[in-house]
Structures are given as C-alpha cells and as structure tokens.
mmCIF file of C-alpha atoms in Angstrom:
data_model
loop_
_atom_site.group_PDB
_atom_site.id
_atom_site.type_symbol
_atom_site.label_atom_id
_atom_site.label_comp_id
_atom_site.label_asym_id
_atom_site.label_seq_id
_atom_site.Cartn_x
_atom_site.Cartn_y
_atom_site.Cartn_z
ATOM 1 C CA UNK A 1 117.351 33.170 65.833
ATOM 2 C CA UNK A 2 117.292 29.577 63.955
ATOM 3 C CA UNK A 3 120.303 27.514 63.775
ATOM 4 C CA UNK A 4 120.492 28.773 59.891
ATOM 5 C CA UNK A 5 120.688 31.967 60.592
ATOM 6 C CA UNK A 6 123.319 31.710 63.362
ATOM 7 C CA UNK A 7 125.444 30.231 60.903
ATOM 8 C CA UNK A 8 125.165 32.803 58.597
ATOM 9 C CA UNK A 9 125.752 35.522 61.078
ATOM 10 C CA UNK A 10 129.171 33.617 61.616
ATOM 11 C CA UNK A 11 130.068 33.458 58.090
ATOM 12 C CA UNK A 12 129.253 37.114 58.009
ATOM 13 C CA UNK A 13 131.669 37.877 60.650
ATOM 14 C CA UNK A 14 134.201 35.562 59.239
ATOM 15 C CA UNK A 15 133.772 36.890 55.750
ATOM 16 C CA UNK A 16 133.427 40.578 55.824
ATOM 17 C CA UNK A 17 136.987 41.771 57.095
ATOM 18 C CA UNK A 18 138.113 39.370 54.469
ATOM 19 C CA UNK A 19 136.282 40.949 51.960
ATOM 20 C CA UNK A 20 137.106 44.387 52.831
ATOM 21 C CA UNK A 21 141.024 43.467 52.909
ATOM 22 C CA UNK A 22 140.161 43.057 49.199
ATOM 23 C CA UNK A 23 138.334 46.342 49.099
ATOM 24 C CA UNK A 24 135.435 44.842 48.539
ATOM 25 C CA UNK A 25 131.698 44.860 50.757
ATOM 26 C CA UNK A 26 130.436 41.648 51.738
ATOM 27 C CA UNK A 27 126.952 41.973 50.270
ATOM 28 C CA UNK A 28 125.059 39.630 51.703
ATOM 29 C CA UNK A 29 125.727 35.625 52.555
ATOM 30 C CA UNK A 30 123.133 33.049 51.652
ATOM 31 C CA UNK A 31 123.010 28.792 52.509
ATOM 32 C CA UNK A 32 120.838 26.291 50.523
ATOM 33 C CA UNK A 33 121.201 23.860 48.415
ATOM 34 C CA UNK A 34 119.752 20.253 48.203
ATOM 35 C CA UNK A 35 120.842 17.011 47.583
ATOM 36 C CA UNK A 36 122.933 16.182 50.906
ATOM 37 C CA UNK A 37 125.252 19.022 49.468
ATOM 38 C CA UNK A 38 125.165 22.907 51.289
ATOM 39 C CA UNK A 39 125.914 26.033 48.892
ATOM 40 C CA UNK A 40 127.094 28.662 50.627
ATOM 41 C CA UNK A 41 126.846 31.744 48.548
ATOM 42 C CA UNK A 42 128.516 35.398 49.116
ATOM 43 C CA UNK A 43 127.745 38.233 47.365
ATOM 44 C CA UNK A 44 130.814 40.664 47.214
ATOM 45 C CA UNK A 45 130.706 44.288 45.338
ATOM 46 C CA UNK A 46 132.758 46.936 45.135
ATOM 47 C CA UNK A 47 132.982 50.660 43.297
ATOM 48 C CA UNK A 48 133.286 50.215 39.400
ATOM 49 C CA UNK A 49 131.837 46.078 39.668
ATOM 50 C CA UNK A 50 133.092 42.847 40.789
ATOM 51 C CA UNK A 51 135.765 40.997 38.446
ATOM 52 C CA UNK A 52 136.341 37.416 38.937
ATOM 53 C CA UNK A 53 139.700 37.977 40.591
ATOM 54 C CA UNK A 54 138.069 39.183 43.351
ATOM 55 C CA UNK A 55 135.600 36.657 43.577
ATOM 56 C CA UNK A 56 138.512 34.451 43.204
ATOM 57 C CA UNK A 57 140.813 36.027 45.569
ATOM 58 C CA UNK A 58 137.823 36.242 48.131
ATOM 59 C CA UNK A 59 137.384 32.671 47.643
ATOM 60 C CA UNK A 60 140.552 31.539 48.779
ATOM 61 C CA UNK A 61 140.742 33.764 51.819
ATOM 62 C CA UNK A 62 137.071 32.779 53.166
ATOM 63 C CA UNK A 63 137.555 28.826 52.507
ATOM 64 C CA UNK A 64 140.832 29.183 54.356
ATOM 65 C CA UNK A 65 138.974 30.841 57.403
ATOM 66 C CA UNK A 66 136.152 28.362 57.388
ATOM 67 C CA UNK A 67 138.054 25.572 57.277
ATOM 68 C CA UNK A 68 139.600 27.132 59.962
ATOM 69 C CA UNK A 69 136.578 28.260 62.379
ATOM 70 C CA UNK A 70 133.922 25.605 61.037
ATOM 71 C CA UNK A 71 130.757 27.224 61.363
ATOM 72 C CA UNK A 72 129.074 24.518 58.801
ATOM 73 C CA UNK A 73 128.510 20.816 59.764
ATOM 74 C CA UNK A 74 128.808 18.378 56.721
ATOM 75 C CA UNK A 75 129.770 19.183 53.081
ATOM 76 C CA UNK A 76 129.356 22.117 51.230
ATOM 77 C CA UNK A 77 130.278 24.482 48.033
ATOM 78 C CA UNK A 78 131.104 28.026 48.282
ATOM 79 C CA UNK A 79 130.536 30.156 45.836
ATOM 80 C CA UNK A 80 131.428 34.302 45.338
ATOM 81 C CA UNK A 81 130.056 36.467 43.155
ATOM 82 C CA UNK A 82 128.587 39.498 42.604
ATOM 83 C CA UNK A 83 125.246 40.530 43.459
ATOM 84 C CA UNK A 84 123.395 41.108 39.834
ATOM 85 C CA UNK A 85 121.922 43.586 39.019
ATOM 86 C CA UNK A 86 118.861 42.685 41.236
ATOM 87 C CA UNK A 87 121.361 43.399 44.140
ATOM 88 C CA UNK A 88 120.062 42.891 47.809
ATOM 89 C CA UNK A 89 119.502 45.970 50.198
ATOM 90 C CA UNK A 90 120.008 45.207 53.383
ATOM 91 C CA UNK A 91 121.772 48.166 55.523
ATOM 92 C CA UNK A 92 120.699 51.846 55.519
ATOM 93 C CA UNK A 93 124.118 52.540 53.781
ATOM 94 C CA UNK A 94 122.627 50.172 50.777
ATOM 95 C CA UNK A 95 119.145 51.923 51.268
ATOM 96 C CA UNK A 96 121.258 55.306 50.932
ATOM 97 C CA UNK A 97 123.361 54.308 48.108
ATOM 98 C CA UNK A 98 120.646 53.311 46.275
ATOM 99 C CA UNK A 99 118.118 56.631 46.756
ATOM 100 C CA UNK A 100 116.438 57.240 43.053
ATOM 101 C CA UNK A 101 116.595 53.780 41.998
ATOM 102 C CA UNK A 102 113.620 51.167 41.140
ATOM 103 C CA UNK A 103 113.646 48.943 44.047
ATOM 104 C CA UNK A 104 111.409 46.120 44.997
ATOM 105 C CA UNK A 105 110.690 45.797 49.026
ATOM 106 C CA UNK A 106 109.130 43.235 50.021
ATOM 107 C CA UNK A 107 107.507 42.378 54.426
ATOM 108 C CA UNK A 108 106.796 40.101 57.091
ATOM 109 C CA UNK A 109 103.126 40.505 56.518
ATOM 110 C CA UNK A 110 100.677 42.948 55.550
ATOM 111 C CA UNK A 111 101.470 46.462 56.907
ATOM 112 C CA UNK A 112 97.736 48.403 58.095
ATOM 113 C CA UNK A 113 99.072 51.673 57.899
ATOM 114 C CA UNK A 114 100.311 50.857 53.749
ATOM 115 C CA UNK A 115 97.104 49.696 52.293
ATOM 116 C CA UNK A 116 97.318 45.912 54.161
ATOM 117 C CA UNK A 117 100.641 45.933 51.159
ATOM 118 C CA UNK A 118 103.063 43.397 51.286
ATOM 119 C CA UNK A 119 105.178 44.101 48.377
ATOM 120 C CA UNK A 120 106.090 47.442 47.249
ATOM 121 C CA UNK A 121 107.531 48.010 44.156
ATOM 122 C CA UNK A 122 108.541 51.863 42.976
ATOM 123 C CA UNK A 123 111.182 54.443 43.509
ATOM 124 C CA UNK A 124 113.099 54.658 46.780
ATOM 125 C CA UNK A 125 113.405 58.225 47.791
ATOM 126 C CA UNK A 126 114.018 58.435 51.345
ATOM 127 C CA UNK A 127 115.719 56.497 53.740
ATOM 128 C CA UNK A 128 115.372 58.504 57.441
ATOM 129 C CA UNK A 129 115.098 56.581 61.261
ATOM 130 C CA UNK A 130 115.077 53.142 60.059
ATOM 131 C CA UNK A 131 111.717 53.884 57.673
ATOM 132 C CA UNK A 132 111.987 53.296 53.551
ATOM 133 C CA UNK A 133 110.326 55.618 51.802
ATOM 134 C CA UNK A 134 108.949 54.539 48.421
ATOM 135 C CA UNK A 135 106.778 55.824 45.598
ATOM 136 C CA UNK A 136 104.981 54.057 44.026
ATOM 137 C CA UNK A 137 102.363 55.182 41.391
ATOM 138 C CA UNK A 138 102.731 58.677 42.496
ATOM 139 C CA UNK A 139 101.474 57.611 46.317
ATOM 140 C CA UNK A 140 104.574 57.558 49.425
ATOM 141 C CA UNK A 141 104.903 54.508 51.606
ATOM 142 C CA UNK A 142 106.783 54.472 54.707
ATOM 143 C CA UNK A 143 107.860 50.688 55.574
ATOM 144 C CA UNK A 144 109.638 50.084 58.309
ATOM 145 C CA UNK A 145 113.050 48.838 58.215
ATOM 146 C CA UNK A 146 112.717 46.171 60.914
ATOM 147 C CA UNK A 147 109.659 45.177 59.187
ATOM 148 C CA UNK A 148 111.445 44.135 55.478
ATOM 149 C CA UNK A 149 111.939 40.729 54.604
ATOM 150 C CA UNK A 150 113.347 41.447 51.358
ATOM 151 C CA UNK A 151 114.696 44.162 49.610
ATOM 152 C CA UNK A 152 116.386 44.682 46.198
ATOM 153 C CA UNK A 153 116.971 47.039 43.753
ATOM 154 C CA UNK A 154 114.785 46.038 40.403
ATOM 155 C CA UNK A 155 116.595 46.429 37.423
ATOM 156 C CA UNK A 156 115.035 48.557 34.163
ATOM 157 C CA UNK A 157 115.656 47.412 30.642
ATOM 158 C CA UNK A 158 115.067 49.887 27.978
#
C-alpha cells in the first residue's frame, strides 16, 4: 500500500463514524490536486440525497478531527459532497444496492476468462462471493471483485 493510499485509509477511518453520526455513508474519499495545494474530497450520501447541510455539517466535524489526528502533511482543501449521479461502487452493499442499474466497471488489466475485457459497461444483475455479474449486450460477465479498479453506476438520460 503507497503512502497515498495509507492516508486515505486514515481519513476513511476518521471520516466515516463522523459521517454516520449525521446519518449519512461515507462514500468514498479521494486526494489530488496540483499546484502545491492537496484537495481532499469526500463523497457522503444518504436515503432521499445529500443537501448541503450535510455536506456542511460533515465538513465541520471532519476538519475538526483532522486537524486533530493529522493524517495530511502540508496544505490542503476539503471538500464534501455528494457522489453524482455517476456514484462510485465500492462495497458489496453498494454492488447490492445498486442490482438493475447501468453501471460501468472498469479492471486492473485484461481479464482471459471475459474476452481479454477491461471495461465493462451494462446492467449489474448479480452480486454473489465477491464476483459482479454484468450483462452486457445480452452476454454475462463475471469480474471479480478484487480484480475492479473502478466501478460506478452510469447514469441514463432519456
């Protein structure tokens, strides 16, 4: 695990039960940015949407507890919002929530036993033992979980 991602996995910790004393899920946590200047992004939802009270409210109570526990060197911005409508899935509970929808999963690397695919964009219908199961085009994929590098849900305009 990269320096990066140990950071993140201690805003995660850090952020979560703050979050959820909101009632709200910590989506996901992100860190880039350019220009000697960090972003630290979370992405908080919740049943019925995100308002910005919450973000705001989430906000406060996560800058408090980093400023507290320090987990990033230098300056930084955090921001909170919600996760769009392209939302992230990254635990079988979003994999689960999200059964029926368009989703776009993306790998590592090219997967033998799925066509040498790398991207795999269709319905999710299964989500069993750590293994997606997508259609796309009529044909089932099974992707292993451990084996995702990205997956979100794609959103359909009509």
């Amino acid at each position: 695990m990269g320096r990066k991602e140990e950071i993140l996995d201690k805003v995660r910790q850090i952020a979560a039960p703050l979050a959820a004393q909101e009632g709200l899920e910590l989506i996901d946590a992100e860190i880039g940015g350019g220009g000697g200047r960090q972003i630290l992004r979370l992405f908080i939802d919740k049943a019925g949407g995100v308002s910005l009270d919450d973000c705001t409210a989430v906000s406060r109570a996560v800058s408090t507890a980093l400023d507290v526990e320090d987990p990033i060197e230098g300056a930084y911005d955090l921001e909170v919002s919600s996760p769009g409508l392209d939302r992230p899935l990254k635990t079988p509970e979003h994999f689960q929530k999200f059964l029926g929808s368009k989703v776009r999963v993306r790998t590592f690397g090219p997967l033998p036993d799925c066509e040498n695919r790398r991207t795999f964009l269709g319905i999710l219908q299964r989500y069993e033992n750590g293994t997606i199961a997508i259609d796309v085009d009529g044909k089932t994929f099974r992707v292993p979980h451990a084996l995702v590098s990205k997956a979100n849900v794609e959103p359909i305009f009509e």
